[in-house]
Short mmCIF file of C-alpha atoms in Angstrom, two decimals:
data_model
loop_
_atom_site.label_atom_id
_atom_site.label_comp_id
_atom_site.label_asym_id
_atom_site.label_seq_id
_atom_site.Cartn_x
_atom_site.Cartn_y
_atom_site.Cartn_z
CA MET A 10 -56.75 -1.01 -29.96
CA ARG A 11 -54.53 -3.98 -30.05
CA ILE A 12 -52.90 -2.78 -33.15
CA ARG A 13 -52.23 0.64 -31.47
CA ILE A 14 -50.77 -0.93 -28.38
CA LEU A 15 -48.37 -3.08 -30.50
CA ALA A 16 -47.34 -0.01 -32.51
CA LEU A 17 -46.80 1.94 -29.21
CA GLY A 18 -44.75 -0.99 -27.75
CA LEU A 19 -42.69 -1.40 -30.91
CA ALA A 20 -41.95 2.17 -30.95
CA ALA A 21 -40.81 2.27 -27.35
CA ALA A 22 -38.53 -0.69 -28.19
CA MET A 23 -37.08 1.12 -31.08
CA ALA A 24 -36.55 4.03 -28.91
CA ALA A 25 -34.73 2.05 -26.22
CA ALA A 26 -32.57 0.12 -28.57
CA PRO A 27 -29.94 2.81 -28.97
CA ALA A 28 -29.50 3.06 -25.18
CA ILE A 29 -29.47 -0.88 -24.83
CA ALA A 30 -26.80 -0.83 -27.60
CA GLN A 31 -24.85 1.60 -26.05
CA GLN A 32 -24.84 0.02 -22.77
CA ALA A 33 -23.78 -3.23 -24.52
CA ARG A 34 -20.85 -1.59 -26.13
CA GLU A 35 -19.74 -0.09 -22.92
CA LYS A 36 -16.39 -1.28 -21.79
CA VAL A 37 -16.81 -2.37 -17.93
CA LEU A 38 -14.07 -4.03 -16.02
CA ARG A 39 -15.20 -6.01 -12.86
CA ILE A 40 -12.41 -6.37 -10.18
CA ALA A 41 -12.64 -8.69 -7.03
CA MET A 42 -10.46 -7.06 -4.31
CA THR A 43 -8.97 -8.96 -1.28
CA ALA A 44 -10.60 -6.29 1.14
CA ALA A 45 -13.41 -7.16 3.29
CA ASP A 46 -15.21 -4.13 2.62
CA VAL A 47 -15.24 -1.30 0.10
CA PRO A 48 -12.41 1.05 1.06
CA THR A 49 -13.83 4.43 2.20
CA THR A 50 -14.71 6.69 -0.65
CA SER A 51 -14.07 10.03 0.94
CA GLY A 52 -11.12 10.96 -1.16
CA LEU A 53 -8.62 9.21 1.14
CA PRO A 54 -9.38 5.61 1.25
CA ASN A 55 -8.67 3.18 4.25
CA ASN A 56 -7.89 -0.59 3.68
CA GLY A 57 -4.21 0.02 3.28
CA PHE A 58 -2.32 0.20 -0.02
CA GLU A 59 -5.25 -1.85 -1.72
CA GLY A 60 -7.51 0.97 -1.09
CA MET A 61 -4.90 3.34 -2.57
CA ARG A 62 -4.57 1.29 -5.45
CA PHE A 63 -8.18 0.97 -6.49
CA LEU A 64 -10.17 4.01 -4.67
CA GLY A 65 -7.15 6.29 -4.33
CA TYR A 66 -4.82 7.18 -7.29
CA PRO A 67 -7.34 6.28 -10.14
CA ALA A 68 -9.56 9.12 -8.87
CA PHE A 69 -7.61 11.29 -6.56
CA GLU A 70 -4.07 12.52 -7.31
CA GLY A 71 -0.87 14.16 -5.47
CA LEU A 72 1.57 16.72 -6.07
CA VAL A 73 3.86 13.92 -7.10
CA LEU A 74 2.60 10.73 -8.85
CA TRP A 75 4.19 7.30 -9.24
CA ASP A 76 5.87 6.52 -12.64
CA LEU A 77 4.21 3.24 -13.59
CA SER A 78 5.37 3.26 -17.03
CA ALA A 79 8.24 0.88 -16.90
CA THR A 80 8.40 -2.83 -16.07
CA ASP A 81 12.21 -3.26 -15.89
CA ARG A 82 12.97 -1.37 -12.77
CA PRO A 83 11.11 -0.23 -9.61
CA ALA A 84 8.81 2.56 -10.11
CA GLY A 85 10.10 6.14 -9.56
CA LEU A 86 8.31 9.34 -9.53
CA ARG A 87 6.86 11.85 -12.12
CA PRO A 88 5.01 15.14 -11.94
CA GLY A 89 1.45 15.16 -10.97
CA LEU A 90 -0.72 18.19 -9.80
CA ALA A 91 2.85 19.84 -9.44
CA GLU A 92 4.72 20.35 -12.49
CA SER A 93 8.07 20.62 -10.86
CA TRP A 94 9.47 20.56 -7.21
CA ARG A 95 12.74 21.49 -5.60
CA GLN A 96 14.48 22.02 -2.39
CA ALA A 97 14.67 25.68 -1.42
CA GLU A 98 18.25 27.08 -1.90
CA GLY A 99 20.08 27.03 1.40
CA ASP A 100 17.25 25.26 3.16
CA PRO A 101 17.04 21.48 2.87
CA GLN A 102 13.94 21.50 5.05
CA GLU A 103 11.67 23.38 2.53
CA TRP A 104 10.33 22.19 -0.78
CA ILE A 105 8.99 24.32 -3.32
CA PHE A 106 5.97 22.97 -5.59
CA THR A 107 4.99 24.63 -8.90
CA LEU A 108 1.33 23.75 -9.57
CA ARG A 109 0.19 22.50 -13.06
CA GLU A 110 -2.01 25.09 -14.74
CA GLY A 111 -5.50 24.38 -16.21
CA VAL A 112 -6.45 21.36 -13.76
CA ARG A 113 -9.95 21.07 -12.58
CA PHE A 114 -11.65 18.85 -10.14
CA HIS A 115 -14.33 16.47 -11.44
CA ASP A 116 -17.00 19.02 -10.16
CA GLY A 117 -15.45 21.67 -12.52
CA THR A 118 -13.83 23.64 -9.78
CA PRO A 119 -10.22 24.84 -10.33
CA PHE A 120 -7.32 23.03 -8.73
CA ASN A 121 -4.85 25.75 -7.44
CA ALA A 122 -2.73 26.77 -4.35
CA ASP A 123 -5.81 27.54 -2.10
CA ALA A 124 -7.21 23.91 -2.82
CA VAL A 125 -3.73 22.72 -1.90
CA ILE A 126 -3.70 24.53 1.52
CA TRP A 127 -7.42 23.50 2.13
CA ASN A 128 -6.55 19.62 1.65
CA LEU A 129 -3.35 19.92 3.68
CA ASP A 130 -5.65 21.62 6.53
CA ARG A 131 -8.01 18.66 6.03
CA PHE A 132 -5.29 16.09 7.10
CA PHE A 133 -2.84 18.12 9.29
CA ASN A 134 -4.88 20.90 11.05
CA ASN A 135 -7.13 19.52 13.81
CA GLN A 136 -8.69 22.81 14.27
CA SER A 137 -9.67 23.42 10.57
CA PRO A 138 -13.57 23.07 9.74
CA GLN A 139 -12.81 20.42 7.17
CA PHE A 140 -10.48 18.34 9.46
CA ASP A 141 -10.75 14.60 8.64
CA PRO A 142 -9.90 12.43 11.61
CA GLN A 143 -9.60 9.03 9.66
CA GLY A 144 -7.95 10.44 6.62
CA GLY A 145 -5.75 12.60 8.79
CA ALA A 146 -4.55 9.61 10.85
CA ILE A 147 -3.79 7.52 7.69
CA THR A 148 -2.05 10.52 5.83
CA ARG A 149 0.07 11.53 8.98
CA ALA A 150 1.15 7.91 9.26
CA ARG A 151 2.56 7.93 5.87
CA VAL A 152 3.88 11.73 5.82
CA THR A 153 5.53 11.83 9.07
CA ILE A 154 7.66 14.74 8.90
CA LEU A 155 5.39 17.72 7.48
CA GLU A 156 5.81 20.53 9.87
CA SER A 157 4.06 23.38 8.16
CA TYR A 158 2.92 24.71 4.58
CA ARG A 159 2.04 28.01 2.97
CA LYS A 160 0.66 29.39 -0.09
CA VAL A 161 3.42 31.48 -2.05
CA ASP A 162 1.05 32.40 -4.99
CA ASP A 163 -1.97 30.88 -6.93
CA ARG A 164 0.60 28.45 -8.58
CA THR A 165 3.11 27.87 -5.85
CA VAL A 166 3.16 26.33 -2.41
CA ALA A 167 5.99 25.68 0.06
CA LEU A 168 6.06 22.51 2.35
CA ARG A 169 8.40 22.40 5.27
CA THR A 170 9.61 19.26 6.86
CA ASN A 171 10.71 19.06 10.40
CA ARG A 172 14.06 17.54 9.34
CA PRO A 173 16.07 17.44 6.10
CA ALA A 174 14.68 14.75 3.97
CA SER A 175 16.29 13.94 0.56
CA TYR A 176 13.26 11.42 -0.01
CA PHE A 177 10.44 13.83 0.83
CA PRO A 178 8.93 13.68 -2.66
CA TYR A 179 8.32 10.03 -2.10
CA MET A 180 6.15 10.87 0.90
CA ALA A 181 4.20 13.62 -1.13
CA VAL A 182 2.68 10.75 -3.27
CA TYR A 183 0.45 9.84 -0.42
CA ILE A 184 -1.31 13.34 0.05
CA LEU A 185 -4.44 13.01 -2.16
CA PHE A 186 -6.49 16.26 -3.23
CA THR A 187 -10.27 16.57 -3.13
CA SER A 188 -12.34 19.43 -4.25
CA PRO A 189 -13.19 21.67 -1.43
CA GLN A 190 -16.59 21.89 -3.00
CA SER A 191 -17.25 18.32 -2.17
CA PHE A 192 -17.14 19.09 1.47
CA GLU A 193 -19.69 21.75 1.03
CA ALA A 194 -21.93 19.58 -1.12
CA GLY A 195 -21.70 17.03 1.63
CA GLY A 196 -23.04 19.30 4.29
CA ARG A 197 -19.54 19.68 5.84
CA ASP A 198 -19.56 15.77 7.01
CA TRP A 199 -16.89 13.52 5.52
CA ALA A 200 -19.38 10.51 6.00
CA ARG A 201 -21.86 12.35 3.67
CA VAL A 202 -19.04 13.51 1.04
CA ALA A 203 -18.17 9.81 0.93
CA ALA A 204 -21.83 8.81 -0.29
CA LEU A 205 -21.52 11.69 -2.96
CA PRO A 206 -19.05 10.59 -3.99
CA PRO A 207 -16.45 13.39 -3.62
CA ALA A 208 -14.60 15.06 -6.85
CA GLY A 209 -10.82 14.37 -7.35
CA THR A 210 -8.74 15.32 -10.42
CA GLY A 211 -7.78 11.66 -11.66
CA PRO A 212 -8.39 9.73 -15.00
CA PHE A 213 -11.44 8.25 -13.27
CA ARG A 214 -14.05 9.73 -11.25
CA LEU A 215 -16.00 7.88 -8.39
CA SER A 216 -19.58 7.57 -9.68
CA ARG A 217 -21.38 5.12 -7.52
CA PHE A 218 -21.00 3.59 -3.98
CA VAL A 219 -22.91 0.92 -2.28
CA PRO A 220 -21.85 0.36 1.24
CA ARG A 221 -20.25 -3.02 1.74
CA GLN A 222 -21.10 -4.13 -1.70
CA SER A 223 -19.19 -2.28 -4.53
CA ALA A 224 -17.84 1.18 -5.89
CA GLU A 225 -17.80 2.18 -9.56
CA LEU A 226 -15.26 4.41 -11.32
CA THR A 227 -16.34 6.04 -14.55
CA LYS A 228 -13.89 7.45 -17.15
CA ASN A 229 -12.98 11.10 -16.99
CA ALA A 230 -13.33 11.99 -20.56
CA GLU A 231 -12.06 15.50 -19.59
CA TYR A 232 -8.91 14.38 -17.79
CA TRP A 233 -6.09 17.08 -17.72
CA ASP A 234 -3.42 14.78 -19.32
CA ARG A 235 -5.16 13.95 -22.60
CA ALA A 236 -2.77 11.25 -23.67
CA ARG A 237 -3.96 9.31 -20.50
CA VAL A 238 -7.77 9.24 -20.88
CA PRO A 239 -8.79 5.74 -20.02
CA LEU A 240 -9.86 3.11 -22.38
CA LEU A 241 -12.37 1.74 -20.01
CA ASP A 242 -15.76 3.37 -19.63
CA ARG A 243 -16.22 1.81 -16.03
CA ILE A 244 -14.54 -0.21 -13.39
CA VAL A 245 -16.84 -2.02 -10.84
CA LEU A 246 -14.82 -2.80 -7.60
CA LEU A 247 -16.14 -5.77 -5.41
CA PRO A 248 -14.60 -6.80 -2.03
CA MET A 249 -14.21 -10.40 -1.83
CA PRO A 250 -11.83 -11.30 1.28
CA GLU A 251 -12.14 -15.27 0.60
CA ALA A 252 -9.69 -16.39 -2.12
CA THR A 253 -12.17 -19.25 -3.05
CA THR A 254 -14.97 -16.74 -3.45
CA ARG A 255 -12.78 -14.65 -5.75
CA LEU A 256 -11.65 -17.71 -7.69
CA ALA A 257 -15.41 -18.96 -8.02
CA ALA A 258 -16.35 -15.39 -9.31
CA LEU A 259 -13.75 -15.30 -11.98
CA ARG A 260 -14.42 -18.84 -13.25
CA SER A 261 -18.15 -18.17 -13.51
CA GLY A 262 -17.85 -14.74 -15.25
CA GLN A 263 -19.08 -12.57 -12.43
CA VAL A 264 -15.80 -10.69 -12.50
CA ASP A 265 -12.96 -10.27 -15.03
CA TRP A 266 -10.07 -9.87 -12.68
CA ILE A 267 -9.19 -10.95 -9.27
CA GLU A 268 -6.36 -10.17 -6.73
CA VAL A 269 -4.30 -13.00 -5.22
CA PRO A 270 -5.81 -16.14 -6.64
CA PRO A 271 -5.33 -19.29 -4.49
CA PRO A 272 -1.81 -20.48 -5.56
CA ASP A 273 -2.99 -24.20 -5.92
CA ALA A 274 -5.63 -23.00 -8.61
CA ILE A 275 -3.02 -21.12 -10.73
CA PRO A 276 -2.10 -24.14 -13.03
CA ALA A 277 -6.01 -24.93 -13.67
CA LEU A 278 -6.51 -21.22 -14.56
CA ARG A 279 -3.76 -21.17 -16.93
CA SER A 280 -4.86 -24.41 -18.63
CA ALA A 281 -8.51 -22.75 -18.95
CA GLY A 282 -7.27 -19.78 -20.65
CA PHE A 283 -6.98 -17.21 -17.94
CA THR A 284 -4.15 -14.81 -17.65
CA ILE A 285 -1.93 -15.06 -14.60
CA SER A 286 0.05 -11.95 -13.97
CA THR A 287 2.95 -11.88 -11.43
CA GLY A 288 6.16 -9.97 -11.32
CA SER A 289 8.85 -9.06 -8.81
CA TYR A 290 8.27 -5.68 -7.07
CA PRO A 291 9.26 -4.01 -3.67
CA HIS A 292 6.96 -5.65 -1.11
CA VAL A 293 7.60 -7.71 1.83
CA TRP A 294 5.51 -10.08 3.94
CA PRO A 295 6.99 -10.36 7.41
CA TRP A 296 6.19 -10.52 11.16
CA PHE A 297 6.89 -7.44 13.25
CA PHE A 298 8.51 -8.23 16.60
CA GLN A 299 7.84 -6.08 19.73
CA THR A 300 11.59 -5.39 20.55
CA ALA A 301 10.94 -3.24 23.60
CA GLN A 302 9.52 -6.24 25.64
CA PRO A 303 10.60 -9.80 26.36
CA PRO A 304 11.17 -12.17 24.54
CA PHE A 305 12.01 -9.99 21.48
CA ASN A 306 14.08 -7.26 23.44
CA ASP A 307 16.80 -10.08 23.09
CA VAL A 308 18.30 -9.72 19.48
CA ARG A 309 19.38 -13.32 19.73
CA VAL A 310 15.75 -14.51 19.80
CA ARG A 311 14.90 -12.47 16.80
CA GLN A 312 17.92 -13.55 14.79
CA ALA A 313 17.28 -17.19 15.57
CA LEU A 314 13.92 -17.18 14.40
CA ASN A 315 15.10 -15.84 11.16
CA TYR A 316 17.27 -18.75 10.75
CA CYS A 317 14.37 -21.11 11.82
CA VAL A 318 12.08 -20.27 8.83
CA ASP A 319 11.98 -22.60 5.75
CA ARG A 320 11.43 -20.04 3.09
CA ASP A 321 12.08 -22.07 0.09
CA SER A 322 9.34 -24.74 1.32
CA LEU A 323 6.84 -21.74 1.93
CA VAL A 324 7.66 -20.41 -1.70
CA GLN A 325 6.92 -23.95 -3.17
CA PHE A 326 3.65 -24.10 -0.98
CA LEU A 327 2.62 -20.94 -2.67
CA ASN A 328 3.29 -22.46 -6.04
CA GLY A 329 6.11 -19.95 -6.83
CA THR A 330 4.03 -16.76 -6.28
CA ALA A 331 6.61 -15.38 -3.70
CA GLU A 332 10.55 -15.26 -3.29
CA PRO A 333 12.43 -15.73 -0.11
CA SER A 334 12.90 -12.50 1.98
CA VAL A 335 16.17 -12.08 4.17
CA GLY A 336 15.74 -8.21 4.75
CA TRP A 337 13.59 -5.59 4.16
CA LEU A 338 15.16 -5.04 0.54
CA LYS A 339 15.51 -7.93 -1.72
CA PRO A 340 19.06 -9.54 -1.71
CA ASN A 341 19.86 -8.45 -5.23
CA ASP A 342 19.04 -4.88 -4.56
CA PRO A 343 22.16 -2.67 -4.78
CA ASN A 344 21.42 -1.07 -1.32
CA PHE A 345 20.96 -4.24 0.46
CA GLY A 346 24.49 -3.68 2.05
CA GLN A 347 26.81 -5.97 3.83
CA PRO A 348 25.10 -7.39 7.03
CA GLU A 349 26.67 -9.74 9.27
CA HIS A 350 23.81 -12.25 8.98
CA ARG A 351 22.83 -13.75 5.75
CA TYR A 352 19.62 -15.47 6.84
CA ARG A 353 18.85 -18.97 5.54
CA PHE A 354 17.12 -22.17 6.93
CA ASP A 355 19.48 -23.34 9.30
CA ALA A 356 17.37 -24.90 12.24
CA ALA A 357 20.46 -26.05 14.15
CA ARG A 358 21.90 -22.47 14.33
CA GLY A 359 18.34 -21.16 15.21
CA ARG A 360 18.01 -23.68 18.11
CA ARG A 361 21.58 -23.02 19.24
CA MET A 362 20.78 -19.10 19.39
CA LEU A 363 17.61 -19.77 21.16
CA GLU A 364 19.39 -22.02 23.92
CA GLU A 365 22.02 -19.07 24.19
CA ALA A 366 19.01 -16.79 24.89
CA GLY A 367 17.48 -19.30 27.53
CA TYR A 368 14.87 -21.23 25.52
CA ASN A 369 14.89 -24.90 25.07
CA ALA A 370 12.69 -27.99 25.11
CA GLN A 371 11.98 -27.53 28.79
CA ARG A 372 11.53 -23.84 28.57
CA PRO A 373 10.25 -23.32 25.02
CA LEU A 374 9.79 -20.00 23.56
CA SER A 375 6.09 -19.03 23.14
CA PHE A 376 4.40 -16.02 21.96
CA LYS A 377 1.25 -14.80 20.22
CA VAL A 378 1.06 -13.05 16.75
CA MET A 379 -1.79 -10.91 15.47
CA ILE A 380 -2.73 -11.87 12.01
CA SER A 381 -5.66 -11.10 9.62
CA THR A 382 -7.83 -13.14 7.51
CA SER A 383 -7.28 -11.14 4.39
CA GLY A 384 -6.20 -7.61 3.30
CA SER A 385 -4.13 -5.48 1.16
CA GLY A 386 -0.75 -7.29 0.22
CA GLN A 387 -1.65 -10.22 2.71
CA MET A 388 -1.44 -12.93 -0.10
CA GLN A 389 -2.88 -16.11 1.85
CA PRO A 390 -2.45 -15.00 5.43
CA MET A 391 -4.27 -17.97 7.17
CA PRO A 392 -2.43 -21.03 5.39
CA MET A 393 0.87 -18.95 5.33
CA ASN A 394 0.86 -18.40 9.12
CA GLU A 395 -0.33 -21.97 9.71
CA PHE A 396 2.71 -23.02 7.67
CA LEU A 397 5.06 -20.75 9.78
CA GLN A 398 3.42 -22.01 13.03
CA GLN A 399 4.22 -25.61 12.06
CA ASN A 400 7.61 -24.98 10.62
CA LEU A 401 8.71 -23.16 13.70
CA ARG A 402 7.33 -25.75 16.10
CA GLU A 403 9.09 -28.52 14.03
CA ALA A 404 12.47 -26.92 13.35
CA CYS A 405 13.12 -25.11 16.65
CA GLY A 406 10.44 -26.11 19.18
CA VAL A 407 8.77 -22.71 19.12
CA ASN A 408 5.23 -22.32 20.17
CA VAL A 409 3.12 -19.67 18.22
CA THR A 410 -0.45 -18.82 18.67
CA PHE A 411 -2.65 -16.36 16.65
CA GLU A 412 -4.83 -13.64 17.32
CA VAL A 413 -7.04 -13.75 14.34
CA THR A 414 -8.67 -10.31 13.24
CA GLU A 415 -9.90 -8.10 10.53
CA TRP A 416 -7.29 -6.22 8.38
CA ASN A 417 -8.33 -2.65 9.33
CA THR A 418 -8.16 -3.79 12.89
CA LEU A 419 -4.47 -5.11 12.31
CA LEU A 420 -3.72 -1.71 10.79
CA GLN A 421 -4.98 0.04 13.65
CA ALA A 422 -2.73 -2.20 16.00
CA THR A 423 0.37 -1.26 13.87
CA ARG A 424 -0.23 2.33 14.98
CA SER A 425 -0.62 1.72 18.60
CA ALA A 426 1.67 1.50 21.56
CA PRO A 427 2.88 -1.80 23.24
CA GLY A 428 0.16 -3.15 25.67
CA ALA A 429 -2.73 -1.44 23.75
CA PRO A 430 -6.10 -3.25 24.07
CA VAL A 431 -6.41 -3.73 20.47
CA LEU A 432 -3.35 -5.95 20.56
CA ALA A 433 -5.13 -8.53 22.82
CA GLY A 434 -1.58 -9.54 24.18
CA SER A 435 0.10 -9.99 20.78
CA GLN A 436 3.79 -9.69 20.84
CA ALA A 437 4.23 -9.75 17.08
CA LEU A 438 2.13 -8.51 14.12
CA ASN A 439 1.80 -9.77 10.61
CA PRO A 440 1.12 -6.57 8.29
CA SER A 441 2.68 -6.52 4.69
CA SER A 442 4.86 -3.55 3.79
CA PRO A 443 5.93 -1.81 0.61
CA SER A 444 9.94 -1.59 0.34
CA SER A 445 9.91 0.94 -2.41
CA ASP A 446 11.99 3.80 -1.05
CA ALA A 447 13.79 5.49 1.86
CA SER A 448 10.56 7.42 3.01
CA VAL A 449 9.07 3.98 3.78
CA MET A 450 12.00 2.70 5.58
CA THR A 451 12.05 5.54 8.04
CA ARG A 452 8.51 5.44 9.13
CA TYR A 453 9.00 1.57 9.80
CA PHE A 454 12.36 1.61 11.44
CA SER A 455 13.37 5.08 12.69
CA GLN A 456 13.12 5.78 16.32
CA ALA A 457 11.14 9.08 15.61
CA PHE A 458 8.40 7.28 14.08
CA VAL A 459 7.23 4.95 16.80
CA PRO A 460 3.35 4.98 17.07
CA PRO A 461 1.46 7.15 16.71
CA ASN A 462 4.06 9.06 14.60
CA GLY A 463 4.58 6.17 12.19
CA PHE A 464 4.70 2.35 11.94
CA ASN A 465 7.78 1.53 13.98
CA TRP A 466 5.62 -0.71 16.18
CA PRO A 467 8.65 -2.81 17.02
CA GLN A 468 10.24 0.20 18.81
CA PHE A 469 13.29 -0.56 16.81
CA ASN A 470 16.28 1.66 18.28
CA ASP A 471 19.62 1.09 16.64
CA PRO A 472 22.12 4.01 16.96
CA GLN A 473 24.28 2.98 13.85
CA TYR A 474 20.85 2.86 11.76
CA GLU A 475 20.10 6.23 12.91
CA GLU A 476 23.40 7.55 11.95
CA ALA A 477 23.32 5.95 8.71
CA PHE A 478 19.84 7.20 7.91
CA SER A 479 20.56 10.73 8.99
CA ALA A 480 23.63 10.69 6.41
CA LEU A 481 21.01 9.41 3.85
CA GLU A 482 18.55 12.25 4.84
CA ARG A 483 21.17 14.95 4.17
CA ALA A 484 22.76 13.37 1.00
CA THR A 485 23.05 15.80 -1.95
CA ASN A 486 24.39 13.15 -4.48
CA GLU A 487 23.23 9.76 -5.58
CA ALA A 488 26.49 7.95 -4.46
CA ASP A 489 26.30 9.32 -0.79
CA PHE A 490 22.70 8.53 -0.74
CA ASN A 491 23.08 4.80 -1.79
CA ALA A 492 26.08 4.30 0.39
CA ALA A 493 24.06 5.58 3.33
CA TYR A 494 20.94 3.50 2.36
CA ALA A 495 23.17 0.19 2.23
CA ARG A 496 24.61 0.94 5.86
CA ALA A 497 21.16 1.44 7.23
CA HIS A 498 19.60 -1.51 5.56
CA ALA A 499 22.49 -3.64 6.95
CA ARG A 500 21.59 -2.59 10.32
CA ILE A 501 18.12 -3.60 9.99
CA VAL A 502 19.01 -7.00 8.80
CA ASP A 503 21.36 -7.50 11.57
CA GLY A 504 18.87 -5.93 14.15
CA ALA A 505 16.01 -8.19 13.01
CA PRO A 506 13.03 -6.27 14.19
CA TRP A 507 10.99 -8.26 11.74
CA LEU A 508 10.91 -11.81 10.79
CA PHE A 509 11.71 -11.62 7.15
CA VAL A 510 9.64 -14.16 5.43
CA VAL A 511 8.95 -13.51 1.58
CA HIS A 512 8.46 -10.89 -1.11
CA ASP A 513 5.30 -11.62 -2.85
CA LEU A 514 5.05 -11.40 -6.72
CA ASN A 515 1.76 -9.76 -6.76
CA PRO A 516 -0.29 -12.40 -8.47
CA ARG A 517 -3.45 -11.81 -9.99
CA ALA A 518 -5.73 -13.61 -12.62
CA MET A 519 -7.82 -12.29 -15.18
CA SER A 520 -10.15 -13.13 -18.05
CA ARG A 521 -8.60 -13.45 -21.61
CA ARG A 522 -10.98 -10.42 -22.52
CA VAL A 523 -8.72 -8.17 -20.42
CA ARG A 524 -5.90 -6.56 -22.55
CA GLY A 525 -3.28 -4.09 -22.21
CA PHE A 526 -2.37 -4.75 -18.43
CA THR A 527 1.44 -4.76 -17.78
CA PRO A 528 2.55 -5.01 -14.25
CA ALA A 529 4.68 -2.13 -13.07
CA GLN A 530 7.23 -3.01 -10.37
CA SER A 531 5.24 -1.36 -7.72
CA TRP A 532 2.21 -2.21 -5.30
CA PHE A 533 0.43 0.50 -7.44
CA GLN A 534 -0.72 -0.26 -11.03
CA ASP A 535 -1.83 1.77 -14.08
CA LEU A 536 -5.58 1.17 -14.98
CA VAL A 537 -5.60 3.71 -17.65
CA ARG A 538 -4.22 1.55 -20.31
CA VAL A 539 -6.20 -1.45 -19.58
CA ASP A 540 -8.98 -2.37 -21.98
CA ILE A 541 -11.54 -5.13 -22.24
CA GLN A 542 -12.86 -6.88 -25.47
#
């Protein structure tokens, strides 16, 4: 009997060996995100652009996609689920998209014009059965000018904007498409759909989701672009909001890749053989000022604070993982323009401007800023904000207090009107922002996009900016577009609705086993060509 049991055990072990060997050969990349929770897995993630980076674009796609193939210039656009697009002849408000043939969702159902209209109704039609309040709020805040849409035929859809918008394809990248069958499989309940998880069209598919713990992406071996089938078998995404926790997880081998390592740990990580990836890209870390109310309704106050900030010392404090910001765009950007103010650390000038506005040692400027403990693009928000707090007090006698909150609450605040309860009396906010293109500029600075229509939380209202941006929207050639862009940006610099602090360098650290990652000049990154040894 014992011999028989041993034989059966040996047979079972031999049978299991191929499966174990296969699992051992599986290429799995484990990433620690800065998010405090797993971004929503319903096909349109929350948690800002970090959610889009990891649980958006890898699995779900838009009609237009980011071109992340170049490293020597900011990312542009490439065809996605639409193989081409154009403005309708004689009507600059209508965009015609020709859909790609032969694309299927991960569940095998076809991608076509009906699926496009169904998804647009999900985000933009409150009366549709599939309306998604959370996904709709996020998408509408990014795609602020879509007026209507219609099916032309099975391979063609027309999207109409409420104003001429030369930049509209840059907004179209934020509309992600999910299989309508996913909604039916989830009992027509988006919360249940998120747990399935749902089907997209991307190079990875969502395969597992454990609330507040992890999400997994699996290679889509049948991806429609055969040249871009992933090298990895799986990606495991883990929320780790604390930088020290992410660092410990990397050093211990719990993860292979971490977002935003602590700056003071970077030299030691390099010495230990870890790869540190940084790169200049269009992204800015500011404070938003509420310009509709005192004290920030006085432009002198806003400009003064921009002279009071010691950006170079903050960059040094961050161990070189950022560069000074003196505008929404970088100073070497050809569209930076010619503003009157060229901000630098000049405490004497800042104090003088504050005195002209009525603030001095006897009546110091005091205000509250809402900040987050972590989050998408936030770098090291607690120590960075504490640095600014001390800097402003010592340089210009300004008293700053903080309302510390969670990242998604801060995002909610940016979509709220002045005085909303979520602000808890805050007069400034500290979200970060991409500065990649004019479609982002308009939703942060144009008067039409004050909350809830966009992210112009400061209520910035500058007629010269509006005039320049209108010319940009109607431009039909690159020269006119760029000239208008530069004029509009110069008005943003001089109007100073933000405290321009730094542009981060998108730092991340990874094990030497991670191969093939090349950082694009974008907040979003291409995981398809990443491999692990």
